[in-house]
GROMACS .gro file of C-alpha atoms in nm:
model
  364
    1UNK     CA    1   0.071   5.464  -5.605
    2UNK     CA    2   0.113   5.521  -5.233
    3UNK     CA    3  -0.281   5.551  -5.214
    4UNK     CA    4  -0.349   5.213  -5.374
    5UNK     CA    5  -0.066   5.090  -5.121
    6UNK     CA    6  -0.219   5.293  -4.813
    7UNK     CA    7  -0.604   5.146  -4.947
    8UNK     CA    8  -0.405   4.740  -4.913
    9UNK     CA    9  -0.203   4.805  -4.621
   10UNK     CA   10  -0.590   4.896  -4.468
   11UNK     CA   11  -0.800   4.607  -4.626
   12UNK     CA   12  -0.518   4.354  -4.552
   13UNK     CA   13  -0.577   4.476  -4.207
   14UNK     CA   14  -0.927   4.474  -4.185
   15UNK     CA   15  -0.904   4.098  -4.302
   16UNK     CA   16  -0.742   3.986  -4.021
   17UNK     CA   17  -0.943   4.216  -3.753
   18UNK     CA   18  -1.249   3.950  -3.936
   19UNK     CA   19  -1.080   3.703  -3.849
   20UNK     CA   20  -1.010   3.758  -3.544
   21UNK     CA   21  -1.363   3.822  -3.458
   22UNK     CA   22  -1.447   3.461  -3.630
   23UNK     CA   23  -1.240   3.303  -3.374
   24UNK     CA   24  -1.357   3.497  -3.090
   25UNK     CA   25  -1.768   3.452  -3.219
   26UNK     CA   26  -1.693   3.119  -3.249
   27UNK     CA   27  -1.564   3.070  -2.876
   28UNK     CA   28  -1.851   3.354  -2.749
   29UNK     CA   29  -2.152   3.166  -2.935
   30UNK     CA   30  -2.017   2.790  -2.757
   31UNK     CA   31  -2.008   3.039  -2.447
   32UNK     CA   32  -2.306   3.134  -2.413
   33UNK     CA   33  -2.500   2.922  -2.549
   34UNK     CA   34  -2.387   2.684  -2.305
   35UNK     CA   35  -2.461   2.965  -2.061
   36UNK     CA   36  -2.800   3.025  -2.158
   37UNK     CA   37  -2.884   2.634  -2.137
   38UNK     CA   38  -2.850   2.597  -1.842
   39UNK     CA   39  -3.072   2.894  -1.692
   40UNK     CA   40  -3.291   2.754  -1.916
   41UNK     CA   41  -3.281   2.401  -1.841
   42UNK     CA   42  -3.606   2.406  -1.632
   43UNK     CA   43  -3.830   2.497  -1.827
   44UNK     CA   44  -3.890   2.218  -2.059
   45UNK     CA   45  -4.139   2.360  -2.311
   46UNK     CA   46  -3.868   2.568  -2.462
   47UNK     CA   47  -3.705   2.479  -2.821
   48UNK     CA   48  -3.297   2.519  -2.939
   49UNK     CA   49  -3.434   2.838  -3.134
   50UNK     CA   50  -3.476   3.012  -2.807
   51UNK     CA   51  -3.107   2.979  -2.677
   52UNK     CA   52  -3.006   3.044  -3.047
   53UNK     CA   53  -3.239   3.374  -2.966
   54UNK     CA   54  -3.108   3.497  -2.649
   55UNK     CA   55  -2.729   3.390  -2.728
   56UNK     CA   56  -2.759   3.586  -3.098
   57UNK     CA   57  -2.924   3.898  -2.858
   58UNK     CA   58  -2.575   3.915  -2.650
   59UNK     CA   59  -2.346   3.870  -2.920
   60UNK     CA   60  -2.322   4.208  -3.042
   61UNK     CA   61  -2.246   4.386  -2.665
   62UNK     CA   62  -1.988   4.053  -2.555
   63UNK     CA   63  -1.769   4.126  -2.888
   64UNK     CA   64  -1.810   4.510  -2.859
   65UNK     CA   65  -1.672   4.517  -2.528
   66UNK     CA   66  -1.370   4.267  -2.658
   67UNK     CA   67  -1.302   4.430  -2.952
   68UNK     CA   68  -1.007   4.569  -2.828
   69UNK     CA   69  -0.824   4.247  -2.732
   70UNK     CA   70  -0.954   4.193  -3.120
   71UNK     CA   71  -0.770   4.468  -3.250
   72UNK     CA   72  -0.504   4.349  -3.024
   73UNK     CA   73  -0.440   4.033  -3.168
   74UNK     CA   74  -0.620   4.160  -3.546
   75UNK     CA   75  -0.260   4.330  -3.539
   76UNK     CA   76  -0.051   4.049  -3.440
   77UNK     CA   77  -0.164   3.822  -3.768
   78UNK     CA   78  -0.134   4.138  -3.968
   79UNK     CA   79   0.177   4.207  -3.847
   80UNK     CA   80   0.303   3.882  -3.879
   81UNK     CA   81   0.174   3.817  -4.212
   82UNK     CA   82   0.315   4.115  -4.388
   83UNK     CA   83   0.670   4.006  -4.238
   84UNK     CA   84   0.615   3.621  -4.318
   85UNK     CA   85   0.560   3.745  -4.685
   86UNK     CA   86   0.758   4.001  -4.652
   87UNK     CA   87   0.560   4.203  -4.787
   88UNK     CA   88   0.760   4.504  -4.593
   89UNK     CA   89   1.056   4.526  -4.713
   90UNK     CA   90   0.811   4.617  -5.037
   91UNK     CA   91   0.696   4.880  -4.812
   92UNK     CA   92   1.042   5.049  -4.715
   93UNK     CA   93   1.117   5.023  -5.073
   94UNK     CA   94   0.812   5.222  -5.179
   95UNK     CA   95   0.985   5.491  -4.915
   96UNK     CA   96   0.745   5.362  -4.608
   97UNK     CA   97   0.915   5.317  -4.222
   98UNK     CA   98   0.821   5.156  -3.994
   99UNK     CA   99   0.593   5.394  -3.812
  100UNK     CA  100   0.402   5.411  -4.118
  101UNK     CA  101   0.387   5.095  -4.112
  102UNK     CA  102   0.223   5.105  -3.811
  103UNK     CA  103   0.004   5.400  -3.824
  104UNK     CA  104  -0.210   5.332  -4.078
  105UNK     CA  105  -0.391   5.047  -3.909
  106UNK     CA  106  -0.415   5.181  -3.550
  107UNK     CA  107  -0.587   5.492  -3.770
  108UNK     CA  108  -0.823   5.264  -3.894
  109UNK     CA  109  -0.903   5.137  -3.607
  110UNK     CA  110  -0.941   5.460  -3.443
  111UNK     CA  111  -1.203   5.532  -3.737
  112UNK     CA  112  -1.358   5.209  -3.665
  113UNK     CA  113  -1.403   5.225  -3.285
  114UNK     CA  114  -1.639   5.566  -3.412
  115UNK     CA  115  -1.814   5.434  -3.598
  116UNK     CA  116  -1.866   5.125  -3.344
  117UNK     CA  117  -1.946   5.404  -3.044
  118UNK     CA  118  -2.199   5.579  -3.285
  119UNK     CA  119  -2.366   5.342  -3.524
  120UNK     CA  120  -2.324   5.009  -3.367
  121UNK     CA  121  -2.331   5.062  -3.035
  122UNK     CA  122  -2.686   5.201  -2.979
  123UNK     CA  123  -2.817   4.890  -3.137
  124UNK     CA  124  -2.616   4.675  -2.919
  125UNK     CA  125  -2.764   4.833  -2.622
  126UNK     CA  126  -3.105   4.791  -2.745
  127UNK     CA  127  -3.082   4.396  -2.857
  128UNK     CA  128  -2.928   4.404  -2.466
  129UNK     CA  129  -3.191   4.530  -2.311
  130UNK     CA  130  -3.447   4.313  -2.512
  131UNK     CA  131  -3.295   4.025  -2.391
  132UNK     CA  132  -3.252   4.145  -2.062
  133UNK     CA  133  -3.647   4.207  -2.067
  134UNK     CA  134  -3.713   3.862  -2.217
  135UNK     CA  135  -3.465   3.653  -2.007
  136UNK     CA  136  -3.660   3.790  -1.711
  137UNK     CA  137  -4.001   3.647  -1.775
  138UNK     CA  138  -3.875   3.315  -1.753
  139UNK     CA  139  -3.735   3.399  -1.405
  140UNK     CA  140  -4.036   3.339  -1.164
  141UNK     CA  141  -3.859   3.474  -0.849
  142UNK     CA  142  -3.676   3.748  -0.961
  143UNK     CA  143  -3.758   4.099  -0.855
  144UNK     CA  144  -3.763   4.391  -1.084
  145UNK     CA  145  -3.595   4.735  -1.042
  146UNK     CA  146  -3.620   5.003  -1.268
  147UNK     CA  147  -3.591   5.379  -1.331
  148UNK     CA  148  -3.767   5.664  -1.517
  149UNK     CA  149  -3.919   6.006  -1.532
  150UNK     CA  150  -4.235   5.901  -1.298
  151UNK     CA  151  -4.069   5.729  -1.045
  152UNK     CA  152  -3.843   5.385  -0.932
  153UNK     CA  153  -4.067   5.099  -1.041
  154UNK     CA  154  -4.029   4.754  -0.897
  155UNK     CA  155  -4.195   4.432  -0.909
  156UNK     CA  156  -4.230   4.206  -0.555
  157UNK     CA  157  -4.357   3.893  -0.646
  158UNK     CA  158  -4.350   3.564  -0.444
  159UNK     CA  159  -4.552   3.213  -0.577
  160UNK     CA  160  -4.941   3.373  -0.437
  161UNK     CA  161  -4.882   3.729  -0.456
  162UNK     CA  162  -4.783   4.011  -0.669
  163UNK     CA  163  -4.672   4.359  -0.586
  164UNK     CA  164  -4.602   4.680  -0.732
  165UNK     CA  165  -4.448   4.919  -0.636
  166UNK     CA  166  -4.350   5.325  -0.702
  167UNK     CA  167  -4.122   5.543  -0.576
  168UNK     CA  168  -4.115   5.887  -0.599
  169UNK     CA  169  -3.740   5.946  -0.426
  170UNK     CA  170  -3.544   5.724  -0.266
  171UNK     CA  171  -3.243   5.868  -0.008
  172UNK     CA  172  -2.878   5.742  -0.067
  173UNK     CA  173  -2.876   5.514   0.171
  174UNK     CA  174  -3.171   5.353   0.018
  175UNK     CA  175  -3.267   5.354   0.401
  176UNK     CA  176  -3.647   5.611   0.383
  177UNK     CA  177  -3.833   5.656   0.079
  178UNK     CA  178  -4.091   5.950  -0.056
  179UNK     CA  179  -4.402   5.916  -0.186
  180UNK     CA  180  -4.453   5.534  -0.229
  181UNK     CA  181  -4.753   5.377  -0.372
  182UNK     CA  182  -4.788   4.986  -0.333
  183UNK     CA  183  -5.062   4.787  -0.618
  184UNK     CA  184  -5.120   4.496  -0.441
  185UNK     CA  185  -5.261   4.175  -0.675
  186UNK     CA  186  -5.322   3.770  -0.622
  187UNK     CA  187  -5.154   3.475  -0.860
  188UNK     CA  188  -5.386   3.583  -1.102
  189UNK     CA  189  -5.302   3.915  -1.133
  190UNK     CA  190  -5.667   4.036  -1.033
  191UNK     CA  191  -5.612   4.378  -0.823
  192UNK     CA  192  -5.648   4.352  -0.443
  193UNK     CA  193  -5.596   4.655  -0.250
  194UNK     CA  194  -5.379   4.989  -0.309
  195UNK     CA  195  -5.125   5.142  -0.049
  196UNK     CA  196  -5.043   5.488  -0.060
  197UNK     CA  197  -4.769   5.587   0.179
  198UNK     CA  198  -4.600   5.958   0.193
  199UNK     CA  199  -4.259   5.829   0.355
  200UNK     CA  200  -4.133   5.497   0.447
  201UNK     CA  201  -3.800   5.400   0.641
  202UNK     CA  202  -3.640   5.048   0.505
  203UNK     CA  203  -3.484   4.785   0.701
  204UNK     CA  204  -3.352   4.494   0.564
  205UNK     CA  205  -3.690   4.365   0.365
  206UNK     CA  206  -3.913   4.568   0.668
  207UNK     CA  207  -4.074   4.856   0.533
  208UNK     CA  208  -4.251   5.064   0.813
  209UNK     CA  209  -4.476   5.313   0.607
  210UNK     CA  210  -4.621   5.644   0.779
  211UNK     CA  211  -4.929   5.781   0.654
  212UNK     CA  212  -5.073   5.479   0.457
  213UNK     CA  213  -5.398   5.516   0.273
  214UNK     CA  214  -5.537   5.157   0.182
  215UNK     CA  215  -5.834   5.069  -0.064
  216UNK     CA  216  -5.909   4.760  -0.047
  217UNK     CA  217  -6.157   4.602  -0.349
  218UNK     CA  218  -6.374   4.301  -0.331
  219UNK     CA  219  -6.697   4.237  -0.556
  220UNK     CA  220  -6.967   4.522  -0.378
  221UNK     CA  221  -6.770   4.794  -0.252
  222UNK     CA  222  -6.420   4.958  -0.201
  223UNK     CA  223  -6.306   4.989   0.161
  224UNK     CA  224  -6.056   5.274   0.295
  225UNK     CA  225  -5.870   5.326   0.563
  226UNK     CA  226  -5.643   5.553   0.674
  227UNK     CA  227  -5.371   5.444   0.874
  228UNK     CA  228  -5.015   5.644   1.073
  229UNK     CA  229  -4.838   5.388   1.077
  230UNK     CA  230  -4.804   5.014   0.805
  231UNK     CA  231  -4.558   4.738   0.830
  232UNK     CA  232  -4.450   4.608   0.463
  233UNK     CA  233  -4.273   4.296   0.351
  234UNK     CA  234  -4.102   4.308   0.127
  235UNK     CA  235  -3.945   4.021  -0.151
  236UNK     CA  236  -3.729   4.274  -0.266
  237UNK     CA  237  -3.356   4.325  -0.066
  238UNK     CA  238  -3.180   4.649  -0.033
  239UNK     CA  239  -2.881   4.475  -0.342
  240UNK     CA  240  -3.141   4.480  -0.536
  241UNK     CA  241  -3.281   4.818  -0.481
  242UNK     CA  242  -2.939   4.966  -0.487
  243UNK     CA  243  -2.776   4.766  -0.858
  244UNK     CA  244  -3.119   4.941  -1.047
  245UNK     CA  245  -2.806   4.935  -1.346
  246UNK     CA  246  -2.641   4.638  -1.258
  247UNK     CA  247  -2.537   4.606  -1.619
  248UNK     CA  248  -2.509   4.936  -1.765
  249UNK     CA  249  -2.386   4.862  -2.118
  250UNK     CA  250  -2.780   4.846  -2.177
  251UNK     CA  251  -2.731   5.272  -2.171
  252UNK     CA  252  -2.558   5.400  -2.552
  253UNK     CA  253  -2.361   5.722  -2.531
  254UNK     CA  254  -2.686   5.923  -2.672
  255UNK     CA  255  -2.883   5.795  -2.390
  256UNK     CA  256  -2.637   5.859  -2.104
  257UNK     CA  257  -2.713   6.217  -1.975
  258UNK     CA  258  -3.094   6.138  -1.979
  259UNK     CA  259  -3.022   5.865  -1.731
  260UNK     CA  260  -2.768   6.006  -1.538
  261UNK     CA  261  -3.018   6.305  -1.475
  262UNK     CA  262  -3.293   6.065  -1.389
  263UNK     CA  263  -3.114   5.858  -1.167
  264UNK     CA  264  -2.981   6.142  -0.954
  265UNK     CA  265  -3.314   6.354  -0.916
  266UNK     CA  266  -3.449   6.012  -0.754
  267UNK     CA  267  -3.196   6.014  -0.533
  268UNK     CA  268  -2.923   5.709  -0.701
  269UNK     CA  269  -2.533   5.676  -0.748
  270UNK     CA  270  -2.460   5.741  -1.148
  271UNK     CA  271  -2.073   5.606  -1.088
  272UNK     CA  272  -2.153   5.283  -1.299
  273UNK     CA  273  -2.331   5.499  -1.600
  274UNK     CA  274  -1.999   5.736  -1.554
  275UNK     CA  275  -1.809   5.537  -1.613
  276UNK     CA  276  -1.968   5.355  -1.891
  277UNK     CA  277  -1.995   5.716  -2.078
  278UNK     CA  278  -1.577   5.741  -2.009
  279UNK     CA  279  -1.500   5.358  -2.193
  280UNK     CA  280  -1.732   5.462  -2.463
  281UNK     CA  281  -1.581   5.794  -2.523
  282UNK     CA  282  -1.225   5.685  -2.484
  283UNK     CA  283  -1.299   5.312  -2.623
  284UNK     CA  284  -1.161   5.507  -3.021
  285UNK     CA  285  -0.868   5.565  -2.862
  286UNK     CA  286  -0.817   5.286  -2.706
  287UNK     CA  287  -0.860   5.097  -3.044
  288UNK     CA  288  -0.516   5.290  -3.132
  289UNK     CA  289  -0.375   5.232  -2.851
  290UNK     CA  290  -0.374   4.852  -2.891
  291UNK     CA  291  -0.349   4.850  -3.230
  292UNK     CA  292  -0.035   5.023  -3.198
  293UNK     CA  293   0.114   4.767  -2.880
  294UNK     CA  294   0.018   4.524  -3.176
  295UNK     CA  295   0.259   4.666  -3.449
  296UNK     CA  296   0.521   4.722  -3.187
  297UNK     CA  297   0.526   4.390  -3.016
  298UNK     CA  298   0.601   4.253  -3.348
  299UNK     CA  299   0.864   4.481  -3.445
  300UNK     CA  300   1.089   4.520  -3.142
  301UNK     CA  301   1.030   4.169  -3.026
  302UNK     CA  302   1.086   4.004  -3.350
  303UNK     CA  303   0.965   3.939  -3.651
  304UNK     CA  304   0.912   3.503  -3.623
  305UNK     CA  305   0.621   3.309  -3.790
  306UNK     CA  306   0.552   3.193  -3.485
  307UNK     CA  307   0.207   3.265  -3.395
  308UNK     CA  308   0.212   3.060  -3.087
  309UNK     CA  309   0.435   3.227  -2.951
  310UNK     CA  310   0.249   3.579  -3.024
  311UNK     CA  311  -0.048   3.428  -2.937
  312UNK     CA  312   0.029   3.366  -2.674
  313UNK     CA  313   0.200   3.773  -2.526
  314UNK     CA  314  -0.157   3.843  -2.662
  315UNK     CA  315  -0.290   3.625  -2.424
  316UNK     CA  316  -0.086   3.767  -2.126
  317UNK     CA  317  -0.112   4.131  -2.200
  318UNK     CA  318  -0.509   4.103  -2.283
  319UNK     CA  319  -0.534   3.982  -1.918
  320UNK     CA  320  -0.304   4.206  -1.727
  321UNK     CA  321  -0.486   4.512  -1.922
  322UNK     CA  322  -0.808   4.379  -1.823
  323UNK     CA  323  -0.731   4.300  -1.418
  324UNK     CA  324  -0.611   4.715  -1.450
  325UNK     CA  325  -0.900   4.781  -1.569
  326UNK     CA  326  -1.081   4.687  -1.295
  327UNK     CA  327  -0.836   4.725  -1.059
  328UNK     CA  328  -0.859   5.135  -1.151
  329UNK     CA  329  -1.254   5.141  -1.116
  330UNK     CA  330  -1.258   4.940  -0.812
  331UNK     CA  331  -1.058   5.183  -0.694
  332UNK     CA  332  -1.216   5.479  -0.843
  333UNK     CA  333  -1.534   5.349  -0.662
  334UNK     CA  334  -1.343   5.327  -0.294
  335UNK     CA  335  -1.303   5.684  -0.346
  336UNK     CA  336  -0.944   5.688  -0.372
  337UNK     CA  337  -0.940   5.857  -0.702
  338UNK     CA  338  -1.175   6.000  -1.009
  339UNK     CA  339  -1.463   5.806  -1.140
  340UNK     CA  340  -1.390   5.969  -1.489
  341UNK     CA  341  -1.039   5.901  -1.492
  342UNK     CA  342  -1.013   5.575  -1.363
  343UNK     CA  343  -1.123   5.422  -1.698
  344UNK     CA  344  -0.816   5.630  -1.893
  345UNK     CA  345  -0.539   5.460  -1.648
  346UNK     CA  346  -0.485   5.173  -1.848
  347UNK     CA  347  -0.504   5.381  -2.174
  348UNK     CA  348  -0.247   5.639  -2.101
  349UNK     CA  349  -0.031   5.339  -1.954
  350UNK     CA  350  -0.088   5.130  -2.211
  351UNK     CA  351  -0.002   5.469  -2.453
  352UNK     CA  352   0.311   5.527  -2.258
  353UNK     CA  353   0.459   5.221  -2.321
  354UNK     CA  354   0.374   5.282  -2.685
  355UNK     CA  355   0.576   5.633  -2.677
  356UNK     CA  356   0.881   5.375  -2.566
  357UNK     CA  357   0.860   5.142  -2.827
  358UNK     CA  358   0.837   5.425  -3.083
  359UNK     CA  359   1.141   5.528  -2.962
  360UNK     CA  360   1.267   5.168  -2.998
  361UNK     CA  361   1.148   5.160  -3.367
  362UNK     CA  362   1.257   5.469  -3.488
  363UNK     CA  363   1.626   5.340  -3.384
  364UNK     CA  364   1.583   5.070  -3.634
   0.00000   0.00000   0.00000
C-alpha cells in the first residue's frame, strides 16, 4: 500500500515538473527564435527552418541550466495541488508526516539530477558544440580559437585573406608564444605562404616573431626566406585568445578532465572548466535542495490556492539564487575564495535555510 502511495506522489510530482517544463520551453523557444532571427536577419538565403534548427540545438542546454528553477516551480505546483485537493489529509491518515511528503519528491529530484548529468548533459553538450560550429560558418568576421592535443589553433581572417595559425604553447599572461606556424591563404582559399617561428611576443594585435622561416608558393617554384624577426599583424585580439573556452557548457562531465589537462599543457587557465565540473557534480544536490525549499515554502508560509502569490515568491527566490551564484563565482575568480568552493556556497545557503524550515515543520 505504501509503495503505491509513494508511486502516486512521484508520478504527480513528475507531472508538475512537466507542466513547468512546457511553460519554460515555450518562453525559451520564443526568446531563442528572436535571438537567432536577430543574428541571421542579414542572411537572406536562410529559410525559417534554419531558425528552428539552430534554436532546437540550443534548447536542451538552456533547459538544463534552468532545471533547478524548474524544480522549484514544479514543487510549488505539486504542493499547492495536493493541498488544494486535500490530499495531504489522506496522506496524514496513511501515516505520512510533512517531512516524508517533502522528501519523496526531493529524492526523486536527486535521482533526476544524476540522470541529467550522466545521460542528458553529454547529448546537450554535443548539440551545443554542433550549434556553435554551424553558427560560426555564418559569421564572416569572427575569428575562431580552439585548443586540442596538437596545439592552439586560430582562424584569423579578413575580407582579403585567411590565416590558420597553430601555436604549441602560450604564456600565462598571453604575451609570449612558442613554436608558431602560420598558413596564409587568399580569399579564394589558394595557398600563398607558410610562416614558421620559434617564438613570438604579442602586444595587442601586433605579433613580433623571432627565428622565422617563410616558404612562399607560386606556380613555378617555392621560395624560402630566413629572417631573425618578422612582424605579423593579426585580426585576433587578446580577449579572443583568453576566452578560448567561453562556453563551458559544450563540455560534459566525462570530457572535462581531458579538456583541463589539454588547456593546462598549452598554458591556459582551467578556472571556467573547474567551475563547470563543480556545477555538474553538485547538480543532483542542487535539485534536492530546491525541491525541499519549495515544499517548506508552501507548508510554512500558508497553504492557499493562490498560484500567483507563490509564483511571485518563486521568481524572487530564483533571482536571489541566480545573483548569489554569479556573485560567488565572481568573488572566486578574483582570488578571494576557492573556485571549487564558490559553486557550493549558494547550495549550502539553501540547505541551511531548509534545515531551519524543517525544524519549523516538525513543530507543526
